[in-house]
């Protein structure tokens, strides 16, 4: 069942102007727990859902010894006596087992997946054998050198009955579904999708298809974030674009909090005169995190209104996507019953240099994998750093992570690379 305590709801205060990346992650880890209920769904509808209880194999997989190849099943101990010349006794196809034991000196024509006949222990591949007809009887000539048990799958070789197959909290992938199906399980208990209210803010924003006034900007973040939310299996409510009005922002947030597990906003997260998100959050609930020592994404916020988690992203699309991948994605996973997702990092030589980097700030560059003149994999940095440049997100293969202590990057230096595949996003 979901936790009765969704967030620790005391007001969290820290004595730093800006939190470091690892400190922000620790706050998020310590303050979120599963919030959704549990439901039973057919296996065909379970892809991407988080498992609410472990799957235990009810039987051996495979259930019987069976053939791994098309060929001929025989008793290996008979090979020396017959000289490899076996009489064909029967034919066995997948799904059509036979109960009659293989007689001494005999073999069975067998096909991949078919149950091994009693008495046989080894299979010779058909392409290694020759067949022969003599006096109306079919024979097969099996070569020497096969070890006992060759080309035979053992019962329980993949799974033994009682083995935990998939752990609770696993986000079900295609390969997980295949493994579960192999046990005969037709339905699984999963956590319900996290309900997310998606909000854009700014008088300058318009949706694609609308006319653009002077100074207007199309709301690309909505479609970027909506697609990212869909990779997490969330149920999404499009709340729309909020005008820069404090009362409108406060009223909309209060209403959204009543019907959703999460409010995800983009824009209005700074302290400008027209940025009302943080002020509204402070009036309606609690703020646990704001202002990070990262680039891009400094004004990322995290808090709550009652039992509803609030996550505020910057308005620039690069910063919004980086913060979603680093902070929002793991929070949504935990709220939906999964693990706190953190990407694996890979060291790749830098095919770029940075003469000077501000210390005490973690920076994330858009990285493009390439080959150097010796054929080695290296990573290039997208040439322009602006966090409003969506082109960089499209061209990148992932993020280059430069730690707080670094004051620059030298060409050839190993750097941490976070492929977009680590975030569940496909490559180019």
PDB file of N, CA, C and O in Angstrom, residues 38-39 41 43 46 48-56 164-172 176-177 180 185 187-191 336-338:
ATOM      1  N   UNK A  38      -2.395   0.727  -5.641  1.00  0.00           N
ATOM      2  CA  UNK A  38      -1.975  -0.476  -6.361  1.00  0.00           C
ATOM      3  C   UNK A  38      -3.154  -1.010  -7.161  1.00  0.00           C
ATOM      4  O   UNK A  38      -4.289  -1.026  -6.682  1.00  0.00           O
ATOM      5  N   UNK A  39      -2.873  -1.445  -8.380  1.00  0.00           N
ATOM      6  CA  UNK A  39      -3.922  -2.013  -9.216  1.00  0.00           C
ATOM      7  C   UNK A  39      -3.381  -3.234  -9.966  1.00  0.00           C
ATOM      8  O   UNK A  39      -2.171  -3.365 -10.161  1.00  0.00           O
ATOM      9  N   UNK A  41      -3.232  -5.349 -13.398  1.00  0.00           N
ATOM     10  CA  UNK A  41      -3.407  -5.123 -14.830  1.00  0.00           C
ATOM     11  C   UNK A  41      -2.951  -6.357 -15.598  1.00  0.00           C
ATOM     12  O   UNK A  41      -2.087  -7.113 -15.140  1.00  0.00           O
ATOM     13  N   UNK A  43      -0.825  -8.484 -18.216  1.00  0.00           N
ATOM     14  CA  UNK A  43       0.585  -8.346 -18.555  1.00  0.00           C
ATOM     15  C   UNK A  43       0.783  -7.487 -19.801  1.00  0.00           C
ATOM     16  O   UNK A  43       1.749  -6.726 -19.895  1.00  0.00           O
ATOM     17  N   UNK A  46       1.235  -3.788 -18.895  1.00  0.00           N
ATOM     18  CA  UNK A  46       2.113  -3.500 -17.760  1.00  0.00           C
ATOM     19  C   UNK A  46       3.430  -2.841 -18.138  1.00  0.00           C
ATOM     20  O   UNK A  46       4.195  -2.453 -17.252  1.00  0.00           O
ATOM     21  N   UNK A  48       6.307  -0.413 -18.630  1.00  0.00           N
ATOM     22  CA  UNK A  48       6.596   0.887 -18.064  1.00  0.00           C
ATOM     23  C   UNK A  48       6.026   1.127 -16.684  1.00  0.00           C
ATOM     24  O   UNK A  48       6.312   2.160 -16.075  1.00  0.00           O
ATOM     25  N   UNK A  49       5.235   0.193 -16.166  1.00  0.00           N
ATOM     26  CA  UNK A  49       4.654   0.354 -14.834  1.00  0.00           C
ATOM     27  C   UNK A  49       5.604  -0.192 -13.783  1.00  0.00           C
ATOM     28  O   UNK A  49       6.423  -1.086 -14.039  1.00  0.00           O
ATOM     29  N   UNK A  50       5.487   0.300 -12.538  1.00  0.00           N
ATOM     30  CA  UNK A  50       6.335  -0.165 -11.447  1.00  0.00           C
ATOM     31  C   UNK A  50       5.646  -1.294 -10.695  1.00  0.00           C
ATOM     32  O   UNK A  50       4.493  -1.166 -10.274  1.00  0.00           O
ATOM     33  N   UNK A  51       6.360  -2.373 -10.513  1.00  0.00           N
ATOM     34  CA  UNK A  51       5.818  -3.571  -9.885  1.00  0.00           C
ATOM     35  C   UNK A  51       5.586  -3.334  -8.391  1.00  0.00           C
ATOM     36  O   UNK A  51       6.469  -2.862  -7.677  1.00  0.00           O
ATOM     37  N   UNK A  52       4.380  -3.669  -7.916  1.00  0.00           N
ATOM     38  CA  UNK A  52       4.020  -3.420  -6.519  1.00  0.00           C
ATOM     39  C   UNK A  52       4.361  -4.584  -5.602  1.00  0.00           C
ATOM     40  O   UNK A  52       4.380  -4.425  -4.380  1.00  0.00           O
ATOM     41  N   UNK A  53       4.609  -5.743  -6.157  1.00  0.00           N
ATOM     42  CA  UNK A  53       5.046  -6.891  -5.363  1.00  0.00           C
ATOM     43  C   UNK A  53       5.910  -7.777  -6.240  1.00  0.00           C
ATOM     44  O   UNK A  53       5.765  -7.784  -7.467  1.00  0.00           O
ATOM     45  N   UNK A  54       6.854  -8.506  -5.652  1.00  0.00           N
ATOM     46  CA  UNK A  54       7.780  -9.289  -6.480  1.00  0.00           C
ATOM     47  C   UNK A  54       7.077 -10.409  -7.234  1.00  0.00           C
ATOM     48  O   UNK A  54       6.043 -10.926  -6.797  1.00  0.00           O
ATOM     49  N   UNK A  55       7.651 -10.769  -8.363  1.00  0.00           N
ATOM     50  CA  UNK A  55       7.189 -11.914  -9.140  1.00  0.00           C
ATOM     51  C   UNK A  55       8.095 -13.102  -8.807  1.00  0.00           C
ATOM     52  O   UNK A  55       9.322 -13.028  -8.968  1.00  0.00           O
ATOM     53  N   UNK A  56       7.495 -14.177  -8.321  1.00  0.00           N
ATOM     54  CA  UNK A  56       8.231 -15.393  -7.971  1.00  0.00           C
ATOM     55  C   UNK A  56       7.836 -16.491  -8.957  1.00  0.00           C
ATOM     56  O   UNK A  56       6.646 -16.696  -9.224  1.00  0.00           O
ATOM     57  N   UNK A 164      12.925 -15.530  -7.075  1.00  0.00           N
ATOM     58  CA  UNK A 164      12.371 -14.196  -7.318  1.00  0.00           C
ATOM     59  C   UNK A 164      12.852 -13.725  -8.681  1.00  0.00           C
ATOM     60  O   UNK A 164      14.039 -13.544  -8.915  1.00  0.00           O
ATOM     61  N   UNK A 165      11.911 -13.526  -9.559  1.00  0.00           N
ATOM     62  CA  UNK A 165      12.214 -13.197 -10.951  1.00  0.00           C
ATOM     63  C   UNK A 165      12.367 -11.693 -11.155  1.00  0.00           C
ATOM     64  O   UNK A 165      13.336 -11.222 -11.757  1.00  0.00           O
ATOM     65  N   UNK A 166      11.408 -10.917 -10.642  1.00  0.00           N
ATOM     66  CA  UNK A 166      11.439  -9.460 -10.775  1.00  0.00           C
ATOM     67  C   UNK A 166      11.112  -8.867  -9.412  1.00  0.00           C
ATOM     68  O   UNK A 166      10.124  -9.245  -8.783  1.00  0.00           O
ATOM     69  N   UNK A 167      11.946  -7.932  -8.957  1.00  0.00           N
ATOM     70  CA  UNK A 167      11.791  -7.366  -7.623  1.00  0.00           C
ATOM     71  C   UNK A 167      10.717  -6.288  -7.590  1.00  0.00           C
ATOM     72  O   UNK A 167      10.426  -5.627  -8.599  1.00  0.00           O
ATOM     73  N   UNK A 168      10.126  -6.100  -6.414  1.00  0.00           N
ATOM     74  CA  UNK A 168       9.183  -5.007  -6.209  1.00  0.00           C
ATOM     75  C   UNK A 168       9.867  -3.676  -6.531  1.00  0.00           C
ATOM     76  O   UNK A 168      11.040  -3.476  -6.226  1.00  0.00           O
ATOM     77  N   UNK A 169       9.127  -2.786  -7.167  1.00  0.00           N
ATOM     78  CA  UNK A 169       9.665  -1.477  -7.521  1.00  0.00           C
ATOM     79  C   UNK A 169      10.307  -1.419  -8.890  1.00  0.00           C
ATOM     80  O   UNK A 169      10.658  -0.333  -9.358  1.00  0.00           O
ATOM     81  N   UNK A 170      10.472  -2.563  -9.543  1.00  0.00           N
ATOM     82  CA  UNK A 170      11.062  -2.581 -10.882  1.00  0.00           C
ATOM     83  C   UNK A 170      10.114  -1.938 -11.884  1.00  0.00           C
ATOM     84  O   UNK A 170       8.936  -2.245 -11.925  1.00  0.00           O
ATOM     85  N   UNK A 171      10.643  -1.011 -12.683  1.00  0.00           N
ATOM     86  CA  UNK A 171       9.866  -0.481 -13.802  1.00  0.00           C
ATOM     87  C   UNK A 171       9.961  -1.484 -14.939  1.00  0.00           C
ATOM     88  O   UNK A 171      11.045  -1.758 -15.448  1.00  0.00           O
ATOM     89  N   UNK A 172       8.828  -2.040 -15.321  1.00  0.00           N
ATOM     90  CA  UNK A 172       8.815  -3.214 -16.188  1.00  0.00           C
ATOM     91  C   UNK A 172       9.220  -2.882 -17.622  1.00  0.00           C
ATOM     92  O   UNK A 172       8.603  -2.061 -18.290  1.00  0.00           O
ATOM     93  N   UNK A 176      11.570  -7.801 -19.064  1.00  0.00           N
ATOM     94  CA  UNK A 176      10.916  -8.249 -17.828  1.00  0.00           C
ATOM     95  C   UNK A 176       9.574  -8.901 -18.137  1.00  0.00           C
ATOM     96  O   UNK A 176       9.221  -9.936 -17.566  1.00  0.00           O
ATOM     97  N   UNK A 177       8.826  -8.294 -19.043  1.00  0.00           N
ATOM     98  CA  UNK A 177       7.523  -8.851 -19.405  1.00  0.00           C
ATOM     99  C   UNK A 177       7.676 -10.224 -20.051  1.00  0.00           C
ATOM    100  O   UNK A 177       6.889 -11.138 -19.793  1.00  0.00           O
ATOM    101  N   UNK A 180       8.391 -12.684 -17.239  1.00  0.00           N
ATOM    102  CA  UNK A 180       7.186 -12.958 -16.450  1.00  0.00           C
ATOM    103  C   UNK A 180       6.242 -13.870 -17.231  1.00  0.00           C
ATOM    104  O   UNK A 180       5.667 -14.815 -16.692  1.00  0.00           O
ATOM    105  N   UNK A 185       2.432 -16.297 -15.818  1.00  0.00           N
ATOM    106  CA  UNK A 185       1.726 -15.248 -15.075  1.00  0.00           C
ATOM    107  C   UNK A 185       1.004 -14.325 -16.048  1.00  0.00           C
ATOM    108  O   UNK A 185       1.632 -13.743 -16.943  1.00  0.00           O
ATOM    109  N   UNK A 187      -1.343 -11.716 -15.025  1.00  0.00           N
ATOM    110  CA  UNK A 187      -1.635 -10.398 -14.461  1.00  0.00           C
ATOM    111  C   UNK A 187      -0.573 -10.056 -13.416  1.00  0.00           C
ATOM    112  O   UNK A 187      -0.005 -10.943 -12.782  1.00  0.00           O
ATOM    113  N   UNK A 188      -0.345  -8.763 -13.240  1.00  0.00           N
ATOM    114  CA  UNK A 188       0.625  -8.314 -12.237  1.00  0.00           C
ATOM    115  C   UNK A 188       0.034  -7.153 -11.448  1.00  0.00           C
ATOM    116  O   UNK A 188      -0.817  -6.398 -11.948  1.00  0.00           O
ATOM    117  N   UNK A 189       0.488  -7.009 -10.213  1.00  0.00           N
ATOM    118  CA  UNK A 189       0.086  -5.887  -9.370  1.00  0.00           C
ATOM    119  C   UNK A 189       1.118  -4.773  -9.534  1.00  0.00           C
ATOM    120  O   UNK A 189       2.316  -4.975  -9.284  1.00  0.00           O
ATOM    121  N   UNK A 190       0.652  -3.617  -9.948  1.00  0.00           N
ATOM    122  CA  UNK A 190       1.536  -2.481 -10.211  1.00  0.00           C
ATOM    123  C   UNK A 190       0.996  -1.238  -9.512  1.00  0.00           C
ATOM    124  O   UNK A 190      -0.170  -1.170  -9.119  1.00  0.00           O
ATOM    125  N   UNK A 191       1.884  -0.266  -9.327  1.00  0.00           N
ATOM    126  CA  UNK A 191       1.451   1.016  -8.785  1.00  0.00           C
ATOM    127  C   UNK A 191       0.714   1.807  -9.869  1.00  0.00           C
ATOM    128  O   UNK A 191       1.066   1.747 -11.047  1.00  0.00           O
ATOM    129  N   UNK A 336       5.983   6.908  -7.839  1.00  0.00           N
ATOM    130  CA  UNK A 336       5.239   5.850  -8.512  1.00  0.00           C
ATOM    131  C   UNK A 336       5.642   4.458  -8.101  1.00  0.00           C
ATOM    132  O   UNK A 336       5.282   3.485  -8.769  1.00  0.00           O
ATOM    133  N   UNK A 337       6.398   4.319  -6.994  1.00  0.00           N
ATOM    134  CA  UNK A 337       6.725   3.005  -6.465  1.00  0.00           C
ATOM    135  C   UNK A 337       8.061   2.443  -6.909  1.00  0.00           C
ATOM    136  O   UNK A 337       8.400   1.313  -6.553  1.00  0.00           O
ATOM    137  N   UNK A 338       8.845   3.196  -7.682  1.00  0.00           N
ATOM    138  CA  UNK A 338      10.121   2.698  -8.185  1.00  0.00           C
ATOM    139  C   UNK A 338      11.303   3.168  -7.368  1.00  0.00           C
ATOM    140  O   UNK A 338      11.162   3.773  -6.297  1.00  0.00           O
TER     141      UNK A 338
END
